[in-house]
Amino acid sequence: MTTDQPVEFRLFGSVEADRAGTPIDLGHARQRCVLAVLLVDANTAVSVEELIDRVWAGQAPVRARESLQSYLTRLRRALPELSISRNGAGYVLAVDRHAVDLHRFRELAATAQKTGDPAAFEQALALWQGDPLAGLDVPWARALRTALAQERTAVELDLVDAQLRHGKHGDVLPTLTTRVETNPLDERLAGQYLLALYRAGRQADALSHYEHVRATLAEELGIDPGPDLRAIHQQILTGEAGPVPATPVAPVPRQLPAAPSSFSGRTRELDRLTAALDQAEPGRTVIISAVGGTGGIGKTWLAVHWAHQHTNRFPDGQLFVNLRGFDPSGKPTSPQDAIRGFLDALGVESSAIPVAFDAQTALYRSLVASKRMLIVLDNAADTAQVVPLLPGSPLCTVVVTSRDRMIGLVNTHGAHPLPLDALPEPEARALLAGRLGTTRLDREPDAVDILITCCAGLPLALSIVASRALEHPGFPLAEFAAELQQATDRLAALDEEPTLSVRSVLSWSYAALTEEQATVFGLLGLAPGPDISLLAAANLADLTDSRTRSVLRSLERVSLIQQHVPGRFRMHDLVRIYAAERAEVQTREPALRRIAAFYANAAARCEHFIGATSRQASPVEPPTTSRGPVDVNGKDAAMAWFDAEYSGLAATVRSLAELAPRDVWLIVYSMDYYNMLRGRLEEEVVGWLIALDCAAEFADDVTLSRSHRALGQGYQRLDRQQETLTHWDEALRLAQVAGHTESEAQTHYAFASAWEAWLDFRKGLTHGEQALTLFQSIDHKVGILRSLGLIGYFAGRLGKVEYGLATLEKALPLARSEGLVETAAETNYFIAQILRDTDRRPEAIKRYEQALALCIENQSLYGEVEVQTGLGDCYAEMGDPDRARSAWARAVELLDRQNRAARADTLREKLSKLDHEPEA
C-alpha cells in the first residue's frame, strides 16, 4: 500500500504523525518510542541493541527482539509511505528530514545563524508545541528532552542577539525582563538585558542591573562577571554600546504565560469570552471578570488559552500579573506592586516613576490610553484589589480570574461574570486523552471511567492523575483508579507536590475563612446528599436562617459552594471531601443528629399532605427541631419538597441509620407513599430494608409488623412474589402477637390487593373479607370502604358481575366524599376491568379514562401503569391499534423508569405483535 499524501512527524510535544492533516494512530507508548528513536536518528542506522536499550532502559524482556520486530511491523503498516529497512548495522528509517519537526528546527536555526534574520529564528522556534517526546518516560527520552531544551534556549538567545542588531530592543525588553528574573546567573542573558535597557534610553537601569548581577554572582558562586559581561558594562559607561534613541522606544509588553499544553474543551466559555469582546459598548473598557470557580477548576488555564487565541486583537501588547489573592504565602500582591510591574513592562525608567500611588496609577492609565491592549489580572482576592489596575482606555480589555465572585466589579464596572463548573465527561475524557493518548485510554475503558468519576471534572485533579500515569507508563490505569476509589484517601492520591495538589489549592481558600464560616464549611462536607437547602443547612449548623444565609453567601462568594438553583447549595465532590476533613470532631455527631431530625420532621409533615389517608398511622412521633417545620401546605408543595429533597433523604437513610435509627425509620415511612406515587420502587425496597434494621433497634411488634408489611408491598410492586409473601406472613404473625387489629386488617388487605394483581381472585376475596371484618370491628371507615371495593371487584371477576358492579358503584361516591383520590381511581379501574371482562368495552373505556384522570390528579405514576395497560388491552380488543399502541407505550415508558423489566418486556411483546399484525 502506498499513498501520495505527505506525512509529517512531530516530536515537540507528544510523538505524533499526520497525513495531510489527518492523525495517524501510532500505537502505544513503547511503539511510539521505537518510532521516536528512528526519527531522531533519521536516515542513520540504529543498532538493535541501541534500540532495545533506549526503549526498555535496561529492563528489556526476554523476547525484546521479537517485540521490537512486532512494533516495526505495525509501524510499517501504519506508515506505508516510509521505508524502515534492516541492514548489517541495524534499522534505518528513510525520511525527508523536512518532514520531522526536530530536524526542520535545527536546519532553520542553522540558516538563521548564517543570515542573522530574526524572522528565521522565530520560524524555527514556532515549531515547538510542547515538551519533546511528551508521554515517553525512559532515560533516553528524558536526556534528550534536557538536551533539546538547551538547544532551544540557545536559539532563543541567538534570536535576541539578532533582534538587538536590528534595533528591536523595545520588542525584546519585556521578554528579557521576565527571563532575567528566572535565570539570574545567566551572564549572556544579563548582557542582552543591559543592552536592551541602554538602547531603550534606560542607562541608569542598565547600570543598576549590572551591579545586581555582580552581587548575585559573588554571593551565589563566589565569582565576578565574565569578560563579555564586563565589556558590555564598560561600553555602557563610555557610551559605546550602540545608539541611544533621542526618544526612548516604548516596548510592546508580551507578558502572557505559555499557553497550557493540555487545555481541553470549554468551548462554550471561550465563545462567551469572545462574545463579550465582540459586543462591547463603544467607548467603554471591556472587563470580562469572574472567570471564577473553586480552586483547580481551570480559571487561569481558560484565561491564558483564550488570550493566546486572540493576541492578534491586541497589537499593543498584553500585560499579565498574578495577584496571589488565594496563595500559600497568604500575601496577595498589592495594587502598588502590580502597578510598578506594569510600569516597568511599559518601559518607564525607575527614576521616572512617581512616588505617590495615585500618580503611578495616573501614569499607567496614560501610557495605555488609546492602545489596544489586553490586561490579565489573575487570581484576584477581591474587587478592591482589582479596581486600581483597571485602565481608562476604551480600547483595552481586562480579564480577571478569581475564586471571589467579584460582585462589586460586576455591579459598578459592568464586568461580564463567567463562573466555571466542573468539566463535563466528554471534555474530561479529552483532557486525559490529550495527555495520555487515546490508545492507553482505550485499553482500560473501565479504569478511565473511574478516574473521570473520581476526579469529578476538576481539571487540576485530572492533570495530576495524568502526570502520575505519565511518570509510570508501564503501570495499568486500574492501579490509579483503585487508589482514587477510596474516598478517604482520594485527596492524598491527588497530592502531587506541596504547591500542586487539590488539598493544598483548596487550603488557600479555607485559610481566608472566618471561624464561623470554616465551621459551617466543614459541616456542609458531612451533610448527606448532593446538595442542601437553606433550612436544612440552618439545622445542620444550628444557626438562625438569616445567619446561615449570610455564611452560605460568603462561602459562595469565594467559590467553595455553589447555589445551583435558587435556595439550594452544593459542593464539588472533591471540595466536599476536603470540607469533611476540616469538620471538628466534636461537632460532627450533633450536627448529623440535627440534620436527621430535620429531615424526619419535615418528611412527616409533607407526608400528611400527599394523600396517604388509607395508611396505618405512624407509630413513631416526629422529632422536634430547633429551626421549626418546613413551610409546606398542600399536596403540590409537599410533592415538590420530596422531589427537591429526595437525594438528601435517601442519603440520610443510607448513612445515618446507626446514628439515628428512629429518625431514619420515620423518614422511610414518610417517603413510602411518595415512592409509590412516583414509581420509585427499588428505592422503596432499599429504604425499608434499612428501616427494618432500624426498627430492630427500638421498635415494638406493631412497628416491626408495619415494617415487614411495607417491605412486602415494595417487593410486590416489583413482582417478587416469594419475598412479598415471606414478609407479609411475618407482618401478620407480629400483628396477631401484639393483638393489634388495625395492623392485622391492613396486612390482610395487602394480601388481597396482591392476589388481585396475581389473578387469584378466590384467595383475594378471602383476604378481602377478613380485612373487612377486622376493619368493621374497629370502625375504620377508610379500610371498610377500600375492602368493599376489593370484594366487589373479586365478586365481579368470579361471575357475580352485577353484584360486584353495584358494590363498586356504591363505594365510588363514598371514596370521593372522603377525598380518597387513590381509592376512587382504583375503584374506577376495577369497574373498567369487570366491564371489559364482560364485553362492555365502550363503557370500560370511559371508566379507564376516569381512573387515568384521577391517577394524574394524584400524581400516581404507579397507578397510571395499571390503567394504561388495561386501557391498551381494551383498545386492542376493540380493533383500535393506534390507541392501544399509545397507551401501552406510555405504560412501557413508566415501567422502564420504575425498573420493572419483566412487565415492560411483556408489553413490548404486545407492541411488537401489534406492529406486525396485518391491517384489516
Coordinates of N, CA, C and O in Angstrom, one line a residue, residues 715-838:
Y715 N -41.8 -5.2 47.6 CA -41.5 -6.4 46.7 C -42.6 -6.8 45.8 O -42.4 -7.2 44.7
Q716 N -43.8 -6.6 46.3 CA -45.0 -7.0 45.5 C -45.1 -6.1 44.2 O -45.4 -6.5 43.1
R717 N -44.8 -4.8 44.4 CA -44.8 -3.9 43.3 C -43.7 -4.2 42.3 O -43.8 -3.8 41.1
L718 N -42.7 -4.8 42.7 CA -41.6 -5.2 41.8 C -41.8 -6.7 41.3 O -40.9 -7.2 40.7
D719 N -43.0 -7.2 41.6 CA -43.4 -8.6 41.1 C -42.5 -9.7 41.6 O -42.2 -10.6 40.9
R720 N -42.0 -9.5 42.9 CA -41.2 -10.5 43.5 C -42.1 -11.2 44.6 O -42.1 -10.8 45.8
Q721 N -42.8 -12.2 44.1 CA -43.9 -12.8 44.9 C -43.4 -13.5 46.2 O -44.0 -13.4 47.3
Q722 N -42.3 -14.3 46.1 CA -41.8 -15.1 47.2 C -41.4 -14.1 48.4 O -41.8 -14.4 49.6
E723 N -40.6 -13.1 48.1 CA -40.2 -12.2 49.1 C -41.4 -11.4 49.7 O -41.5 -11.2 51.0
T724 N -42.4 -11.1 48.9 CA -43.6 -10.5 49.4 C -44.3 -11.3 50.4 O -44.7 -10.9 51.5
L725 N -44.6 -12.6 50.1 CA -45.3 -13.5 51.0 C -44.6 -13.7 52.3 O -45.2 -13.8 53.4
T726 N -43.2 -13.8 52.2 CA -42.4 -14.1 53.4 C -42.6 -12.9 54.4 O -42.8 -13.2 55.6
H727 N -42.5 -11.7 53.9 CA -42.6 -10.6 54.8 C -44.0 -10.3 55.3 O -44.2 -9.9 56.4
W728 N -45.0 -10.6 54.5 CA -46.4 -10.4 54.9 C -46.8 -11.5 55.9 O -47.6 -11.2 56.9
D729 N -46.3 -12.7 55.8 CA -46.5 -13.7 56.8 C -46.0 -13.3 58.1 O -46.6 -13.4 59.2
E730 N -44.8 -12.7 58.1 CA -44.2 -12.2 59.4 C -44.9 -11.0 59.9 O -45.1 -10.9 61.1
A731 N -45.4 -10.1 59.0 CA -46.2 -9.0 59.4 C -47.5 -9.4 60.1 O -47.9 -8.9 61.2
L732 N -48.1 -10.4 59.6 CA -49.4 -10.9 60.1 C -49.1 -11.6 61.5 O -49.9 -11.4 62.4
R733 N -48.1 -12.3 61.6 CA -47.7 -13.0 62.8 C -47.5 -12.0 63.9 O -48.0 -12.1 65.1
L734 N -46.7 -10.9 63.7 CA -46.4 -9.9 64.6 C -47.6 -9.1 65.1 O -47.8 -8.8 66.2
A735 N -48.5 -8.9 64.1 CA -49.7 -8.1 64.4 C -50.6 -9.0 65.4 O -51.2 -8.4 66.3
Q736 N -50.7 -10.3 65.1 CA -51.5 -11.1 65.9 C -50.9 -11.3 67.3 O -51.6 -11.3 68.3
V737 N -49.6 -11.4 67.4 CA -48.9 -11.5 68.7 C -49.2 -10.2 69.5 O -49.4 -10.3 70.7
A738 N -49.1 -9.1 68.8 CA -49.3 -7.8 69.5 C -50.8 -7.5 69.8 O -51.1 -6.6 70.6
G739 N -51.7 -8.3 69.2 CA -53.1 -8.1 69.3 C -53.6 -6.8 68.7 O -54.5 -6.1 69.2
H740 N -52.9 -6.4 67.7 CA -53.2 -5.0 67.1 C -54.1 -5.2 65.8 O -53.6 -5.7 64.8
T741 N -55.4 -5.0 66.0 CA -56.3 -5.3 65.0 C -56.1 -4.5 63.7 O -56.2 -5.1 62.6
E742 N -55.8 -3.2 63.8 CA -55.6 -2.5 62.5 C -54.4 -3.0 61.7 O -54.5 -3.2 60.5
S743 N -53.3 -3.4 62.4 CA -52.2 -4.0 61.7 C -52.5 -5.3 61.0 O -52.1 -5.5 59.8
E744 N -53.3 -6.1 61.7 CA -53.8 -7.3 61.1 C -54.7 -7.1 59.9 O -54.5 -7.7 58.8
A745 N -55.6 -6.1 60.0 CA -56.5 -5.8 58.9 C -55.7 -5.3 57.7 O -56.0 -5.6 56.6
Q746 N -54.8 -4.4 58.0 CA -54.0 -3.8 56.9 C -53.2 -4.9 56.1 O -53.0 -4.8 54.9
T747 N -52.7 -5.8 56.9 CA -51.9 -6.9 56.2 C -52.8 -7.8 55.4 O -52.5 -8.2 54.2
H748 N -54.1 -8.1 55.9 CA -55.0 -8.9 55.0 C -55.4 -8.1 53.8 O -55.5 -8.7 52.7
Y749 N -55.5 -6.8 53.9 CA -55.9 -6.0 52.8 C -54.7 -6.0 51.8 O -54.9 -6.1 50.5
A750 N -53.5 -6.0 52.3 CA -52.3 -6.0 51.4 C -52.3 -7.4 50.6 O -52.1 -7.4 49.4
F751 N -52.6 -8.5 51.3 CA -52.7 -9.8 50.7 C -53.7 -9.8 49.6 O -53.5 -10.3 48.4
A752 N -54.9 -9.2 49.9 CA -56.0 -9.2 48.9 C -55.6 -8.4 47.7 O -55.8 -8.8 46.5
S753 N -55.0 -7.2 47.8 CA -54.5 -6.4 46.7 C -53.5 -7.2 45.8 O -53.5 -7.1 44.6
A754 N -52.6 -7.9 46.5 CA -51.6 -8.6 45.7 C -52.2 -9.8 44.9 O -51.9 -10.0 43.8
W755 N -53.2 -10.5 45.5 CA -53.8 -11.6 44.8 C -54.6 -11.0 43.6 O -54.8 -11.7 42.6
E756 N -55.1 -9.8 43.7 CA -55.7 -9.2 42.5 C -54.7 -9.1 41.4 O -55.0 -9.4 40.2
A757 N -53.5 -8.6 41.7 CA -52.5 -8.4 40.7 C -52.0 -9.8 40.2 O -51.7 -9.9 39.0
W758 N -52.0 -10.8 41.1 CA -51.5 -12.1 40.7 C -52.7 -13.0 40.1 O -52.5 -14.2 39.9
L759 N -53.9 -12.4 40.0 CA -55.0 -13.0 39.3 C -55.5 -14.3 40.0 O -56.1 -15.2 39.3
D760 N -55.4 -14.3 41.3 CA -56.0 -15.4 42.1 C -57.2 -14.8 42.9 O -57.0 -14.4 44.0
F761 N -58.3 -14.6 42.2 CA -59.4 -13.8 42.8 C -60.0 -14.5 44.0 O -60.5 -13.8 44.9
R762 N -60.0 -15.8 44.1 CA -60.6 -16.5 45.3 C -59.8 -16.2 46.5 O -60.3 -15.9 47.6
K763 N -58.4 -16.3 46.4 CA -57.6 -16.0 47.6 C -57.7 -14.5 47.9 O -57.8 -14.2 49.1
G764 N -57.8 -13.7 46.9 CA -58.0 -12.3 47.1 C -59.3 -12.0 47.9 O -59.3 -11.2 48.8
L765 N -60.4 -12.7 47.5 CA -61.7 -12.5 48.1 C -61.6 -12.9 49.6 O -62.2 -12.2 50.5
T766 N -60.9 -14.0 49.9 CA -60.8 -14.5 51.2 C -60.1 -13.5 52.1 O -60.6 -13.1 53.2
H767 N -59.0 -12.9 51.7 CA -58.3 -11.9 52.4 C -59.1 -10.6 52.5 O -59.1 -9.9 53.6
G768 N -59.8 -10.3 51.4 CA -60.6 -9.1 51.5 C -61.7 -9.1 52.5 O -61.9 -8.1 53.2
E769 N -62.3 -10.3 52.6 CA -63.4 -10.4 53.6 C -62.9 -10.4 55.0 O -63.5 -9.8 55.9
Q770 N -61.7 -11.0 55.2 CA -61.0 -11.0 56.5 C -60.7 -9.5 56.9 O -60.9 -9.1 58.0
A771 N -60.2 -8.8 55.9 CA -59.8 -7.4 56.2 C -61.0 -6.6 56.5 O -61.0 -5.8 57.5
L772 N -62.1 -6.8 55.8 CA -63.4 -6.1 56.0 C -63.9 -6.3 57.4 O -64.3 -5.4 58.2
T773 N -63.9 -7.6 57.9 CA -64.4 -7.9 59.2 C -63.5 -7.2 60.3 O -64.1 -6.6 61.2
L774 N -62.2 -7.2 60.1 CA -61.4 -6.6 61.1 C -61.5 -5.1 61.1 O -61.6 -4.4 62.2
F775 N -61.6 -4.5 59.9 CA -61.8 -3.0 59.8 C -63.2 -2.6 60.5 O -63.3 -1.6 61.1
Q776 N -64.2 -3.4 60.2 CA -65.5 -3.1 60.8 C -65.5 -3.2 62.3 O -66.1 -2.4 63.0
S777 N -64.6 -4.1 62.8 CA -64.6 -4.3 64.3 C -64.0 -3.1 65.0 O -64.2 -2.9 66.2
I778 N -63.2 -2.3 64.3 CA -62.6 -1.0 64.9 C -63.2 0.2 64.2 O -62.7 1.3 64.5
D779 N -64.3 0.0 63.4 CA -64.9 1.2 62.7 C -63.9 2.0 61.9 O -63.9 3.3 62.0
H780 N -63.1 1.4 61.2 CA -62.1 2.0 60.4 C -62.7 2.3 59.0 O -62.7 1.5 58.1
K781 N -63.3 3.5 58.8 CA -64.1 3.8 57.6 C -63.3 3.7 56.3 O -63.9 3.1 55.4
V782 N -62.1 4.2 56.3 CA -61.4 4.1 55.0 C -61.1 2.6 54.7 O -61.2 2.2 53.6
G783 N -60.7 1.9 55.7 CA -60.4 0.5 55.5 C -61.6 -0.3 55.0 O -61.6 -1.2 54.2
I784 N -62.8 0.0 55.7 CA -64.0 -0.6 55.3 C -64.3 -0.3 53.8 O -64.7 -1.2 53.0
L785 N -64.2 0.9 53.4 CA -64.5 1.4 52.1 C -63.6 0.7 51.1 O -64.1 0.1 50.0
R786 N -62.3 0.6 51.3 CA -61.4 0.0 50.4 C -61.6 -1.5 50.3 O -61.5 -2.1 49.2
S787 N -61.9 -2.1 51.4 CA -62.1 -3.6 51.4 C -63.4 -3.9 50.6 O -63.4 -4.9 49.9
L788 N -64.4 -3.1 50.8 CA -65.6 -3.3 50.0 C -65.3 -3.2 48.5 O -65.9 -4.0 47.7
G789 N -64.5 -2.3 48.1 CA -64.1 -2.1 46.7 C -63.5 -3.4 46.2 O -63.8 -3.9 45.1
L790 N -62.5 -3.9 47.0 CA -61.9 -5.1 46.5 C -62.8 -6.3 46.4 O -62.8 -7.1 45.5
I791 N -63.7 -6.4 47.5 CA -64.6 -7.5 47.5 C -65.6 -7.5 46.3 O -65.9 -8.5 45.6
G792 N -66.0 -6.3 46.0 CA -66.9 -6.1 44.8 C -66.1 -6.5 43.5 O -66.7 -7.1 42.6
Y793 N -64.9 -6.1 43.4 CA -64.1 -6.4 42.2 C -63.9 -7.9 42.1 O -64.2 -8.5 41.0
F794 N -63.6 -8.6 43.2 CA -63.4 -10.0 43.1 C -64.7 -10.8 42.8 O -64.7 -11.7 42.0
A795 N -65.8 -10.3 43.3 CA -67.1 -10.9 43.0 C -67.4 -10.8 41.6 O -67.8 -11.7 40.9
G796 N -67.1 -9.6 41.0 CA -67.4 -9.4 39.6 C -66.5 -10.3 38.7 O -67.0 -10.8 37.7
R797 N -65.2 -10.4 39.1 CA -64.4 -11.3 38.2 C -64.7 -12.7 38.4 O -64.3 -13.6 37.6
L798 N -65.3 -13.1 39.5 CA -65.7 -14.5 39.8 C -67.1 -14.9 39.3 O -67.6 -15.9 39.6
G799 N -67.7 -14.0 38.5 CA -69.0 -14.3 37.9 C -70.2 -13.5 38.5 O -71.2 -13.4 37.8
K800 N -70.1 -12.9 39.6 CA -71.2 -12.2 40.2 C -71.0 -10.7 39.7 O -70.8 -9.8 40.5
V801 N -71.3 -10.6 38.4 CA -71.0 -9.3 37.8 C -71.8 -8.1 38.3 O -71.3 -7.1 38.7
E802 N -73.1 -8.3 38.3 CA -74.0 -7.2 38.7 C -73.8 -6.8 40.2 O -73.8 -5.7 40.6
Y803 N -73.6 -7.9 41.0 CA -73.3 -7.6 42.5 C -72.0 -6.9 42.6 O -71.9 -5.9 43.4
G804 N -71.0 -7.3 41.9 CA -69.7 -6.7 42.0 C -69.8 -5.2 41.5 O -69.2 -4.3 42.2
L805 N -70.4 -5.0 40.4 CA -70.5 -3.6 39.9 C -71.3 -2.7 40.8 O -70.9 -1.6 41.1
A806 N -72.4 -3.3 41.4 CA -73.2 -2.5 42.3 C -72.4 -2.1 43.5 O -72.5 -1.0 44.0
T807 N -71.6 -3.0 44.0 CA -70.8 -2.8 45.2 C -69.8 -1.7 45.0 O -69.6 -0.7 45.8
L808 N -69.2 -1.8 43.8 CA -68.2 -0.8 43.4 C -68.8 0.6 43.2 O -68.2 1.6 43.6
E809 N -69.9 0.6 42.5 CA -70.6 1.9 42.3 C -71.0 2.6 43.6 O -71.0 3.8 43.7
K810 N -71.4 1.8 44.6 CA -71.8 2.3 45.9 C -70.5 2.9 46.6 O -70.6 3.9 47.3
A811 N -69.4 2.2 46.4 CA -68.2 2.7 47.1 C -67.6 3.9 46.5 O -67.0 4.7 47.2
L812 N -67.8 4.1 45.2 CA -67.2 5.2 44.5 C -67.5 6.6 45.0 O -66.6 7.4 45.3
P813 N -68.8 7.0 45.2 CA -69.1 8.3 45.7 C -68.6 8.5 47.2 O -68.2 9.6 47.6
L814 N -68.6 7.4 47.9 CA -68.0 7.5 49.3 C -66.5 7.8 49.3 O -66.0 8.6 50.1
A815 N -65.8 7.2 48.3 CA -64.4 7.5 48.2 C -64.2 8.9 47.8 O -63.3 9.6 48.4
R816 N -65.0 9.4 46.9 CA -64.8 10.8 46.5 C -65.2 11.8 47.7 O -64.5 12.8 47.9
S817 N -66.2 11.4 48.4 CA -66.6 12.3 49.5 C -65.6 12.4 50.6 O -65.4 13.4 51.3
E818 N -64.9 11.3 50.8 CA -63.8 11.2 51.8 C -62.5 11.8 51.3 O -61.5 11.8 52.0
G819 N -62.5 12.2 50.0 CA -61.2 12.8 49.5 C -60.2 11.7 49.2 O -59.0 12.0 49.1
L820 N -60.6 10.5 49.0 CA -59.6 9.4 48.7 C -59.4 9.2 47.2 O -60.1 8.4 46.5
V821 N -58.6 10.1 46.6 CA -58.4 10.1 45.2 C -57.8 8.8 44.7 O -58.2 8.2 43.7
E822 N -56.9 8.2 45.5 CA -56.3 6.9 45.1 C -57.4 5.8 45.0 O -57.4 5.0 44.1
T823 N -58.2 5.8 46.1 CA -59.3 4.8 46.1 C -60.3 5.0 45.0 O -60.8 4.0 44.4
A824 N -60.6 6.2 44.7 CA -61.6 6.5 43.6 C -61.0 6.0 42.3 O -61.7 5.4 41.5
A825 N -59.7 6.3 42.1 CA -59.0 5.8 40.8 C -59.1 4.3 40.8 O -59.4 3.7 39.7
E826 N -58.7 3.6 41.9 CA -58.7 2.2 41.9 C -60.1 1.6 41.7 O -60.2 0.6 41.0
T827 N -61.1 2.2 42.2 CA -62.5 1.7 42.1 C -62.9 1.8 40.6 O -63.5 0.9 40.1
N828 N -62.6 3.0 40.0 CA -62.9 3.1 38.5 C -62.2 2.0 37.7 O -62.7 1.5 36.7
Y829 N -60.9 1.8 38.1 CA -60.2 0.8 37.4 C -60.8 -0.6 37.5 O -60.9 -1.4 36.6
F830 N -61.3 -0.9 38.8 CA -61.9 -2.2 39.0 C -63.2 -2.3 38.2 O -63.5 -3.4 37.5
I831 N -64.0 -1.3 38.1 CA -65.2 -1.3 37.3 C -64.9 -1.5 35.9 O -65.5 -2.3 35.1
A832 N -63.8 -0.8 35.4 CA -63.4 -0.9 34.0 C -63.0 -2.4 33.7 O -63.4 -2.9 32.6
Q833 N -62.3 -3.0 34.6 CA -61.8 -4.4 34.4 C -63.0 -5.3 34.2 O -63.0 -6.2 33.4
I834 N -64.0 -5.2 35.1 CA -65.2 -6.0 35.1 C -66.0 -5.8 33.8 O -66.4 -6.8 33.1
L835 N -66.1 -4.5 33.4 CA -66.9 -4.2 32.2 C -66.2 -4.8 30.9 O -66.8 -5.4 30.0
R836 N -64.8 -4.7 30.9 CA -64.1 -5.3 29.8 C -64.2 -6.8 29.8 O -64.3 -7.4 28.7
D837 N -64.2 -7.4 31.0 CA -64.3 -8.8 31.1 C -65.6 -9.4 30.6 O -65.7 -10.5 30.2
T838 N -66.6 -8.5 30.6 CA -68.0 -8.9 30.2 C -68.4 -8.3 28.8 O -69.5 -8.1 28.5

